[in-house]
Coordinates of C-alpha atoms (C1' of nucleotides) in Angstrom, one line a residue:
Chain A
X1 CA 6.1 18.1 19.0
X2 CA 8.8 19.5 17.1
X3 CA 8.7 20.6 13.5
X4 CA 10.4 17.2 12.2
X5 CA 7.3 15.4 14.0
X6 CA 4.8 17.1 11.7
X7 CA 6.8 17.2 8.4
X8 CA 7.2 12.7 9.2
X9 CA 3.5 12.6 10.0
X10 CA 2.2 15.2 7.1
X11 CA 4.8 12.5 4.4
X12 CA 3.1 8.8 6.4
X13 CA -0.6 10.3 6.1
X14 CA 0.3 12.4 2.7
X15 CA 2.1 8.2 1.7
X16 CA -1.0 6.1 3.0
X17 CA -4.3 8.9 1.5
X18 CA -2.6 9.1 -2.0
X19 CA -2.5 5.2 -1.7
X20 CA -6.1 5.2 -1.6
X21 CA -7.7 7.9 -3.0
X22 CA -5.0 9.0 -5.7
X23 CA -3.4 12.6 -5.4
X24 CA -6.0 14.5 -7.2
X25 CA -8.7 12.7 -4.7
X26 CA -6.9 13.3 -1.4
X27 CA -7.3 16.7 -0.4
X28 CA -4.3 18.5 1.9
X29 CA -7.7 18.9 4.3
X30 CA -8.1 15.0 4.8
X31 CA -4.0 15.0 5.1
X32 CA -3.6 17.4 7.5
X33 CA -6.5 16.0 9.7
X34 CA -4.9 12.6 9.2
X35 CA -1.6 13.7 10.6
X36 CA -2.7 15.9 13.5
X37 CA -1.9 18.7 11.8
X38 CA -3.1 22.4 10.5
X39 CA -4.5 22.8 6.9
X40 CA -2.2 25.8 6.6
X41 CA 1.4 23.4 7.7
X42 CA 1.0 20.9 4.7
X43 CA 1.6 24.9 2.5
X44 CA 4.5 25.8 5.2
X45 CA 6.4 22.9 6.1
X46 CA 6.7 21.4 1.9
X47 CA 5.6 24.6 -0.1
X48 CA 2.4 22.8 -1.8
X49 CA 0.9 19.8 -2.9
X50 CA 3.1 18.9 -5.6
X51 CA 5.7 19.7 -3.7
X52 CA 4.2 17.0 -1.0
X53 CA 4.0 14.4 -3.1
X54 CA 7.6 14.7 -4.5
X55 CA 8.2 14.7 -0.7
X56 CA 6.7 11.7 -0.5
X57 CA 8.0 9.8 -3.3
X58 CA 11.8 10.6 -3.1
X59 CA 11.7 9.4 1.1
X60 CA 10.8 6.1 0.0
X61 CA 12.4 5.6 -4.1
X62 CA 15.9 7.2 -3.6
X63 CA 17.1 4.3 -0.7
X64 CA 15.1 1.8 -3.0
X65 CA 16.2 2.5 -5.9
X66 CA 20.0 2.7 -3.9
X67 CA 19.4 -1.0 -3.2
X68 CA 17.6 -2.7 -6.5
X69 CA 21.0 -0.1 -8.4
X70 CA 23.4 -2.3 -5.9
X71 CA 21.9 -5.4 -6.2
X72 CA 22.2 -5.1 -10.0
X73 CA 25.9 -4.0 -9.9
X74 CA 26.2 -7.5 -7.1
X75 CA 25.3 -9.5 -9.9
X76 CA 27.1 -7.6 -12.7
X77 CA 29.9 -7.9 -11.1
X78 CA 29.7 -11.5 -9.7
X79 CA 29.0 -12.5 -13.3
X80 CA 32.8 -10.6 -14.2
X81 CA 34.8 -13.0 -11.7
X82 CA 33.0 -15.5 -13.1
X83 CA 33.8 -15.1 -16.8
X84 CA 30.2 -16.0 -18.0
X85 CA 27.4 -13.9 -18.7
X86 CA 24.8 -12.1 -16.1
X87 CA 21.5 -14.5 -15.7
X88 CA 18.4 -12.7 -16.4
X89 CA 16.6 -14.2 -13.6
X90 CA 19.2 -12.8 -11.6
X91 CA 18.6 -9.6 -13.0
X92 CA 14.9 -10.1 -12.8
X93 CA 15.7 -11.0 -8.7
X94 CA 17.7 -7.7 -8.1
X95 CA 15.0 -5.4 -9.2
X96 CA 11.7 -7.1 -8.3
X97 CA 13.0 -9.2 -5.2
X98 CA 13.9 -5.7 -3.5
X99 CA 10.5 -4.0 -4.0
X100 CA 8.2 -6.8 -2.0
X101 CA 10.2 -7.2 0.6
X102 CA 10.2 -3.6 0.6
X103 CA 6.1 -4.5 1.0
X104 CA 6.7 -6.3 3.7
X105 CA 9.8 -4.8 6.1
X106 CA 9.7 -1.1 6.1
X107 CA 6.9 0.6 8.1
X108 CA 4.1 1.9 5.9
X109 CA 5.4 2.1 3.1
X110 CA 3.0 -1.1 1.8
X111 CA 0.7 1.2 1.1
X112 CA 3.5 3.5 -1.2
X113 CA 3.9 0.7 -3.2
X114 CA 0.9 1.2 -5.1
X115 CA 1.7 4.8 -4.9
X116 CA 5.0 3.4 -7.5
X117 CA 2.5 1.2 -9.4
X118 CA -0.5 3.8 -10.6
X119 CA 2.3 7.0 -11.2
X120 CA 3.6 5.0 -13.6
X121 CA 1.3 5.2 -16.0
X122 CA -1.0 7.8 -14.1
X123 CA -3.2 10.3 -16.6
X124 CA -2.0 12.8 -14.5
X125 CA 1.8 14.0 -16.2
X126 CA 2.7 15.8 -13.1
X127 CA 2.2 12.1 -10.8
X128 CA 4.2 10.5 -13.5
X129 CA 6.7 13.0 -14.6
X130 CA 7.6 12.8 -11.2
X131 CA 8.1 9.7 -10.7
X132 CA 9.7 8.0 -14.5
X133 CA 12.0 11.2 -13.5
X134 CA 13.5 9.4 -10.8
X135 CA 13.4 5.9 -12.1
X136 CA 14.6 7.0 -15.0
X137 CA 18.5 6.1 -14.6
X138 CA 17.5 2.7 -12.7
X139 CA 15.7 1.6 -15.6
X140 CA 18.6 1.9 -18.0
X141 CA 21.0 0.4 -15.7
X142 CA 18.5 -2.5 -15.8
X143 CA 18.1 -2.6 -19.6
X144 CA 22.5 -2.2 -19.8
X145 CA 22.4 -5.3 -17.5
X146 CA 19.9 -7.0 -19.3
X147 CA 22.0 -6.4 -22.8
X148 CA 24.2 -8.2 -21.9
X149 CA 22.3 -11.3 -20.4
X150 CA 20.5 -11.7 -24.0
X151 CA 23.2 -10.6 -26.4
X152 CA 21.2 -12.5 -29.3
X153 CA 18.7 -10.1 -28.9
X154 CA 18.2 -6.5 -30.4
X155 CA 18.2 -3.8 -27.3
X156 CA 15.1 -2.2 -29.0
X157 CA 13.5 -5.7 -28.5
X158 CA 14.6 -5.9 -24.6
X159 CA 14.0 -1.9 -24.0
X160 CA 10.6 -3.9 -25.4
X161 CA 10.5 -6.9 -23.3
X162 CA 11.5 -4.3 -20.1
X163 CA 8.2 -2.9 -20.4
X164 CA 6.0 -5.8 -20.3
X165 CA 8.0 -6.5 -17.1
X166 CA 7.4 -2.6 -16.2
X167 CA 3.6 -3.8 -16.3
X168 CA 3.5 -6.9 -15.2
X169 CA 4.9 -5.8 -11.8
X170 CA 3.4 -2.2 -12.1
X171 CA -0.1 -4.9 -12.0
X172 CA 1.0 -6.3 -9.0
X173 CA 1.5 -3.5 -7.1
X174 CA -1.2 -1.1 -7.5
X175 CA -2.8 -2.1 -4.6
X176 CA -1.1 -3.5 -1.0
X177 CA -3.3 -7.2 -0.8
X178 CA -3.0 -8.0 -4.1
X179 CA -1.0 -10.8 -3.4
X180 CA -3.6 -12.8 -0.9
X181 CA -6.6 -13.0 -3.4
X182 CA -4.4 -15.9 -5.5
X183 CA -4.7 -18.3 -3.3
X184 CA -8.4 -16.9 -1.2
X185 CA -6.6 -15.8 1.6
X186 CA -8.7 -13.1 3.1
X187 CA -5.5 -11.5 5.4
X188 CA -2.3 -10.7 4.2
X189 CA 0.5 -12.8 4.8
X190 CA 4.3 -12.8 3.8
X191 CA 4.4 -16.1 2.7
X192 CA 1.3 -15.0 -0.5
X193 CA 3.7 -12.2 -1.1
X194 CA 6.8 -14.5 -1.5
X195 CA 4.7 -16.8 -3.4
X196 CA 3.9 -14.3 -6.4
X197 CA 7.0 -12.3 -5.8
X198 CA 8.5 -16.1 -7.3
X199 CA 6.3 -16.5 -10.0
X200 CA 6.5 -13.1 -11.3
X201 CA 9.5 -13.5 -11.8
X202 CA 9.3 -16.8 -13.0
X203 CA 6.6 -14.9 -15.6
X204 CA 8.8 -12.4 -16.6
X205 CA 12.3 -14.3 -16.3
X206 CA 10.8 -16.6 -19.1
X207 CA 9.0 -13.6 -21.5
X208 CA 12.2 -11.6 -21.8
X209 CA 14.5 -15.0 -23.1
X210 CA 11.3 -15.5 -25.3
X211 CA 13.4 -17.1 -28.5
X212 CA 12.9 -14.2 -31.5
Chain B
X1 CA -29.5 18.4 -34.6
X2 CA -31.5 15.4 -32.9
X3 CA -30.7 14.1 -28.8
X4 CA -29.2 11.0 -30.5
X5 CA -26.1 13.6 -32.1
X6 CA -26.4 15.8 -28.6
X7 CA -26.0 12.0 -26.6
X8 CA -23.2 10.8 -28.8
X9 CA -21.8 13.8 -28.8
X10 CA -21.7 13.8 -25.2
X11 CA -19.9 10.0 -25.1
X12 CA -17.4 11.0 -27.6
X13 CA -16.1 13.9 -25.2
X14 CA -16.3 12.5 -22.7
X15 CA -13.8 9.4 -23.6
X16 CA -11.5 11.6 -25.0
X17 CA -11.4 13.4 -22.0
X18 CA -11.1 10.5 -19.7
X19 CA -8.6 9.4 -21.7
X20 CA -7.0 12.1 -21.9
X21 CA -7.1 13.1 -18.1
X22 CA -9.2 10.9 -16.4
X23 CA -12.7 10.2 -14.2
X24 CA -12.8 12.5 -12.0
X25 CA -9.8 14.9 -13.2
X26 CA -12.1 15.4 -16.4
X27 CA -15.0 18.1 -15.5
X28 CA -18.8 18.0 -16.6
X29 CA -18.4 21.2 -17.5
X30 CA -15.2 20.2 -20.6
X31 CA -16.9 17.2 -21.3
X32 CA -20.2 19.3 -22.6
X33 CA -18.3 22.3 -23.7
X34 CA -16.1 19.7 -25.7
X35 CA -19.5 18.7 -27.4
X36 CA -21.5 21.6 -27.8
X37 CA -23.8 21.1 -25.2
X38 CA -25.2 22.4 -22.8
X39 CA -23.8 21.6 -18.7
X40 CA -27.4 20.3 -18.1
X41 CA -26.9 17.6 -20.9
X42 CA -24.9 15.5 -19.8
X43 CA -27.5 14.4 -16.1
X44 CA -30.1 15.2 -19.0
X45 CA -29.1 12.2 -20.9
X46 CA -27.6 10.6 -18.0
X47 CA -28.3 11.0 -15.0
X48 CA -25.0 11.9 -13.8
X49 CA -21.4 11.7 -13.9
X50 CA -20.7 8.3 -13.2
X51 CA -23.9 7.1 -15.2
X52 CA -21.7 8.7 -18.3
X53 CA -19.0 6.7 -17.3
X54 CA -20.8 3.6 -17.6
X55 CA -22.0 4.2 -21.2
X56 CA -19.3 5.2 -21.9
X57 CA -17.8 1.9 -21.1
X58 CA -20.7 -0.4 -22.0
X59 CA -20.8 1.5 -25.5
X60 CA -16.8 0.5 -26.3
X61 CA -16.5 -2.5 -24.1
X62 CA -19.6 -4.8 -24.1
X63 CA -19.2 -5.0 -28.4
X64 CA -15.2 -5.9 -28.3
X65 CA -15.3 -8.6 -25.1
X66 CA -17.7 -10.3 -27.7
X67 CA -15.2 -10.3 -30.2
X68 CA -12.9 -11.8 -28.0
X69 CA -15.5 -14.4 -26.5
X70 CA -16.4 -15.5 -30.2
X71 CA -12.5 -15.6 -31.1
X72 CA -11.6 -17.5 -27.5
X73 CA -15.0 -19.7 -28.7
X74 CA -13.3 -20.6 -32.1
X75 CA -10.0 -21.4 -31.2
X76 CA -11.7 -23.9 -28.9
X77 CA -14.3 -25.1 -31.5
X78 CA -11.0 -26.2 -33.6
X79 CA -9.3 -27.6 -31.1
X80 CA -12.4 -29.8 -30.3
X81 CA -12.6 -30.7 -34.1
X82 CA -8.8 -31.3 -34.3
X83 CA -8.4 -33.4 -31.5
X84 CA -6.4 -31.6 -29.5
X85 CA -5.8 -29.3 -26.4
X86 CA -6.0 -25.4 -27.4
X87 CA -2.9 -23.9 -28.4
X88 CA -2.1 -21.0 -25.1
X89 CA -0.6 -18.6 -28.1
X90 CA -3.4 -19.0 -29.7
X91 CA -6.2 -18.5 -26.5
X92 CA -3.7 -14.4 -26.2
X93 CA -3.6 -13.5 -29.8
X94 CA -7.6 -13.8 -29.6
X95 CA -8.1 -11.6 -26.6
X96 CA -5.2 -9.4 -27.6
X97 CA -5.3 -9.0 -30.8
X98 CA -8.8 -7.4 -30.6
X99 CA -7.5 -5.0 -28.2
X100 CA -5.7 -3.4 -30.0
X101 CA -7.0 -3.9 -33.3
X102 CA -9.3 -2.0 -32.1
X103 CA -7.5 1.3 -31.5
X104 CA -6.4 1.4 -35.1
X105 CA -9.4 0.7 -36.8
X106 CA -12.7 1.7 -35.5
X107 CA -13.2 6.2 -34.8
X108 CA -12.3 7.5 -31.2
X109 CA -12.0 4.4 -29.5
X110 CA -7.9 4.5 -29.1
X111 CA -8.4 6.9 -26.5
X112 CA -11.1 4.8 -25.1
X113 CA -8.5 1.5 -25.1
X114 CA -6.2 3.4 -22.4
X115 CA -9.5 4.3 -19.9
X116 CA -9.5 0.5 -20.2
X117 CA -5.5 0.5 -19.3
X118 CA -6.0 2.0 -16.6
X119 CA -9.5 1.7 -15.2
X120 CA -8.3 -2.1 -14.2
X121 CA -6.3 -1.0 -11.5
X122 CA -7.7 2.1 -10.6
X123 CA -7.5 3.5 -6.7
X124 CA -11.4 4.7 -7.0
X125 CA -13.4 1.6 -6.2
X126 CA -16.4 3.1 -9.0
X127 CA -14.0 3.3 -11.7
X128 CA -12.6 0.2 -10.7
X129 CA -15.6 -2.0 -9.8
X130 CA -17.6 -0.7 -13.2
X131 CA -14.8 -2.1 -15.3
X132 CA -14.2 -5.0 -13.5
X133 CA -18.3 -6.1 -14.1
X134 CA -17.4 -5.8 -17.5
X135 CA -15.1 -7.8 -18.0
X136 CA -14.9 -10.7 -15.0
X137 CA -17.1 -13.2 -17.5
X138 CA -14.5 -12.9 -20.4
X139 CA -12.2 -13.3 -18.3
X140 CA -13.4 -16.4 -16.3
X141 CA -13.6 -17.6 -20.0
X142 CA -10.0 -16.8 -20.7
X143 CA -9.0 -18.4 -17.0
X144 CA -10.8 -21.9 -18.0
X145 CA -9.8 -22.2 -21.3
X146 CA -6.2 -21.7 -20.5
X147 CA -6.3 -24.2 -18.0
X148 CA -7.5 -26.4 -21.0
X149 CA -4.2 -26.1 -23.0
X150 CA -2.1 -26.2 -19.6
X151 CA -3.5 -29.4 -17.4
X152 CA 0.0 -29.5 -16.5
X153 CA -0.7 -26.6 -14.6
X154 CA -3.0 -25.8 -10.9
X155 CA -5.9 -23.2 -11.8
X156 CA -4.4 -20.9 -9.5
X157 CA -0.8 -20.6 -11.0
X158 CA -2.5 -19.7 -14.8
X159 CA -4.5 -17.2 -12.9
X160 CA -1.6 -15.2 -11.0
X161 CA -0.4 -15.7 -14.5
X162 CA -3.0 -14.3 -16.2
X163 CA -3.1 -12.1 -13.8
X164 CA 0.5 -11.5 -14.9
X165 CA -0.2 -10.8 -18.5
X166 CA -3.0 -8.1 -17.5
X167 CA -0.5 -6.2 -16.0
X168 CA 2.1 -6.4 -19.1
X169 CA -1.2 -6.3 -21.6
X170 CA -2.8 -3.3 -19.7
X171 CA 0.4 -1.1 -19.2
X172 CA 0.7 -1.4 -22.8
X173 CA -2.4 0.5 -23.3
X174 CA -2.4 2.9 -21.1
X175 CA -1.6 6.0 -23.7
X176 CA -2.4 6.1 -27.6
X177 CA 1.6 6.5 -28.8
X178 CA 2.8 4.1 -26.5
X179 CA 3.9 1.6 -29.2
X180 CA 5.6 4.5 -31.1
X181 CA 8.0 4.9 -29.3
X182 CA 9.8 1.2 -29.1
X183 CA 10.7 1.9 -32.4
X184 CA 11.6 5.9 -31.8
X185 CA 9.2 7.1 -34.5
X186 CA 7.1 10.3 -33.3
X187 CA 4.1 9.7 -35.1
X188 CA 1.5 7.0 -34.9
X189 CA 1.6 4.4 -37.6
X190 CA -0.5 0.6 -37.2
X191 CA 3.1 -1.2 -38.4
X192 CA 5.0 0.2 -34.8
X193 CA 1.5 -1.0 -32.9
X194 CA 1.9 -4.8 -34.4
X195 CA 5.4 -4.6 -33.6
X196 CA 3.7 -4.5 -30.6
X197 CA 1.3 -6.8 -30.2
X198 CA 3.1 -9.7 -32.0
X199 CA 5.7 -8.8 -29.3
X200 CA 3.5 -8.9 -26.3
X201 CA 1.8 -12.3 -27.5
X202 CA 5.4 -13.9 -27.9
X203 CA 6.0 -12.4 -23.6
X204 CA 3.2 -13.8 -21.9
X205 CA 2.7 -17.0 -24.2
X206 CA 6.6 -17.8 -22.9
X207 CA 5.3 -16.5 -19.3
X208 CA 3.1 -18.5 -19.5
X209 CA 4.5 -21.7 -20.6
X210 CA 7.3 -21.7 -17.9
X211 CA 8.2 -25.0 -16.7
X212 CA 6.3 -24.8 -13.0
Chain C
dG1 C1' -51.7 25.1 -37.1
dG2 C1' -52.0 23.9 -32.3
dT3 C1' -51.0 20.7 -28.3
dC4 C1' -48.0 18.1 -26.0
dA5 C1' -43.1 16.2 -25.0
dT6 C1' -38.6 16.6 -25.0
dT7 C1' -34.7 19.0 -25.5
dT8 C1' -31.7 23.5 -25.1
dA9 C1' -30.6 26.8 -22.1
dA10 C1' -29.2 30.2 -18.4
dA11 C1' -28.4 30.5 -14.1
dA12 C1' -28.1 29.3 -9.3
dC13 C1' -26.8 25.9 -5.6
dG14 C1' -24.2 24.0 -1.7
dA15 C1' -20.3 22.0 -1.6
dA16 C1' -14.9 21.9 -2.0
dC17 C1' -10.6 22.4 -3.3
dG18 C1' -5.7 24.2 -2.9
dT19 C1' -3.7 28.6 -1.0
dT20 C1' -3.2 32.6 1.5
dT21 C1' -3.0 35.9 5.1
dG22 C1' -2.1 37.5 10.1
dA23 C1' -2.1 36.7 14.3
dA24 C1' -1.0 33.8 18.8
dT25 C1' 1.8 30.9 20.3
dT26 C1' 6.1 27.6 21.2
dA27 C1' 10.9 27.2 20.6
dA28 C1' 15.4 29.1 20.1
dG29 C1' 19.8 31.4 21.6
dT30 C1' 22.3 35.3 24.1
Chain D
dA1 C1' 14.7 36.8 31.0
dC2 C1' 14.4 39.2 26.4
dT3 C1' 13.9 38.6 21.7
dT4 C1' 13.5 36.9 17.7
dA5 C1' 13.3 32.9 14.5
dA6 C1' 10.2 29.3 13.6
dT7 C1' 5.8 27.1 13.6
dT8 C1' 0.5 26.4 14.5
dC9 C1' -3.6 28.3 13.9
dA10 C1' -8.5 30.3 12.6
dA11 C1' -10.1 32.3 8.9
dA12 C1' -11.1 33.7 4.4
dC13 C1' -9.8 33.8 -0.7
dG14 C1' -11.0 33.0 -4.9
dT15 C1' -11.9 28.8 -8.2
dT16 C1' -14.3 24.9 -9.5
dC17 C1' -17.1 21.2 -9.5
dG18 C1' -21.8 18.6 -9.9
dT19 C1' -26.4 19.0 -9.7
dT20 C1' -30.7 20.9 -9.2
dT21 C1' -34.3 24.6 -11.3
dT22 C1' -36.9 26.9 -14.4
dA23 C1' -38.2 29.2 -18.8
dA24 C1' -37.2 28.6 -23.1
dA25 C1' -37.0 27.0 -27.5
dT26 C1' -37.2 23.0 -30.3
dG27 C1' -39.3 18.8 -31.8
dA28 C1' -44.0 14.9 -33.6
dC29 C1' -48.8 14.0 -34.0
dC30 C1' -53.3 14.8 -34.7

DNA sequence: GGTCATTTAAAACGAACGTTTGAATTAAGT
DNA sequence: ACTTAATTCAAACGTTCGTTTTAAATGACC
């Protein structure tokens, strides 16, 4: 049982319990117990509870943001090659699809996604600022891309509507099993998730493209 | 200083601190101190912290929901009189406008609104269920009304899109001073709030009316 | 003014929290 | 095998929490 093992088990346990109970309510005792580690291990490996949250966020969010950023760049590059404006739906899809795919594919990250769903509007400025600092560049990138796609709208209005988009999406990812309730299913399955994702994309695209 | 005085001061202080710090982080000690009451007063007048939250929610939410419900009924009645279908925008406006007007008008309730913005997606099932039980009838009423307004869409799809609507709106009310950042203002003012409200109504109306 | 219920007050309860300590244990390097 | 660094462990630190208790103060009513 090496150092890396314990660190990863701590990150996994923290991710799961932060997701289920929130940052404040999930105690280091519960996290270290779930990770089969000693209570002091969290402070030894990360330096404190806040630093543990930071590590949990960065482990998943940095790769996810890179993926979303790359897809936005691909949409912009294709539009440039074709000599057209980027399409709103393609940009929104580039942003939203990886987020929900992340929840289906990676191990344990289905619970992570609900952390960021709540971090966005957390009452705790510590949690909120940690998250916002990590997504701010991506948010600006998407905003600028949407300004290209919607030249008839002011950047201010696009900003406002992008804010609504974040709200609609954040609401969907606050609970791991949100998508299945739309179809009345009790067990989680990929089809429900894809149904919700496509409908969300259609919804916010229509909202973003609404006449001024 | 009568009993009513203390109860009201406790509700006001709890509302403010629950809003700023969340249910778990806001302690009864901080609340009773802010209310200029003894620590034991919260348990004496309400029976416990959970019951205090319940009282805080009911005090504001019952009148607000009545107001929203009445306005939805008015839209439906007007459509029936005119022999037409109710309009989506009118129904959404009936639901959203009182919520934001509530924030501007009533004393102290600007902070309350951010409580319900977060309660909707709270990780704490106690907070979440308390809120959901209070809004479920109104939610069903709005859903049924929207089904009348959008007969070409399935109730299931309308439900999904109404869920997105709740997310977009909930995101806007999580912070008292959210509306002003759209216009770059530092101080809160009614115009920013109305700007956001109207744009939110336009955004979700377009999303709800999007072709299937 | 005296009686009784209501409300306020100070103090303490046990439990849970994040963090720290110092010794014991394990792994790594020579 | 020995030394040294890294890791794990049990225990305790001081704080804060929601709640309860018991007495004092305040109110209403006859």
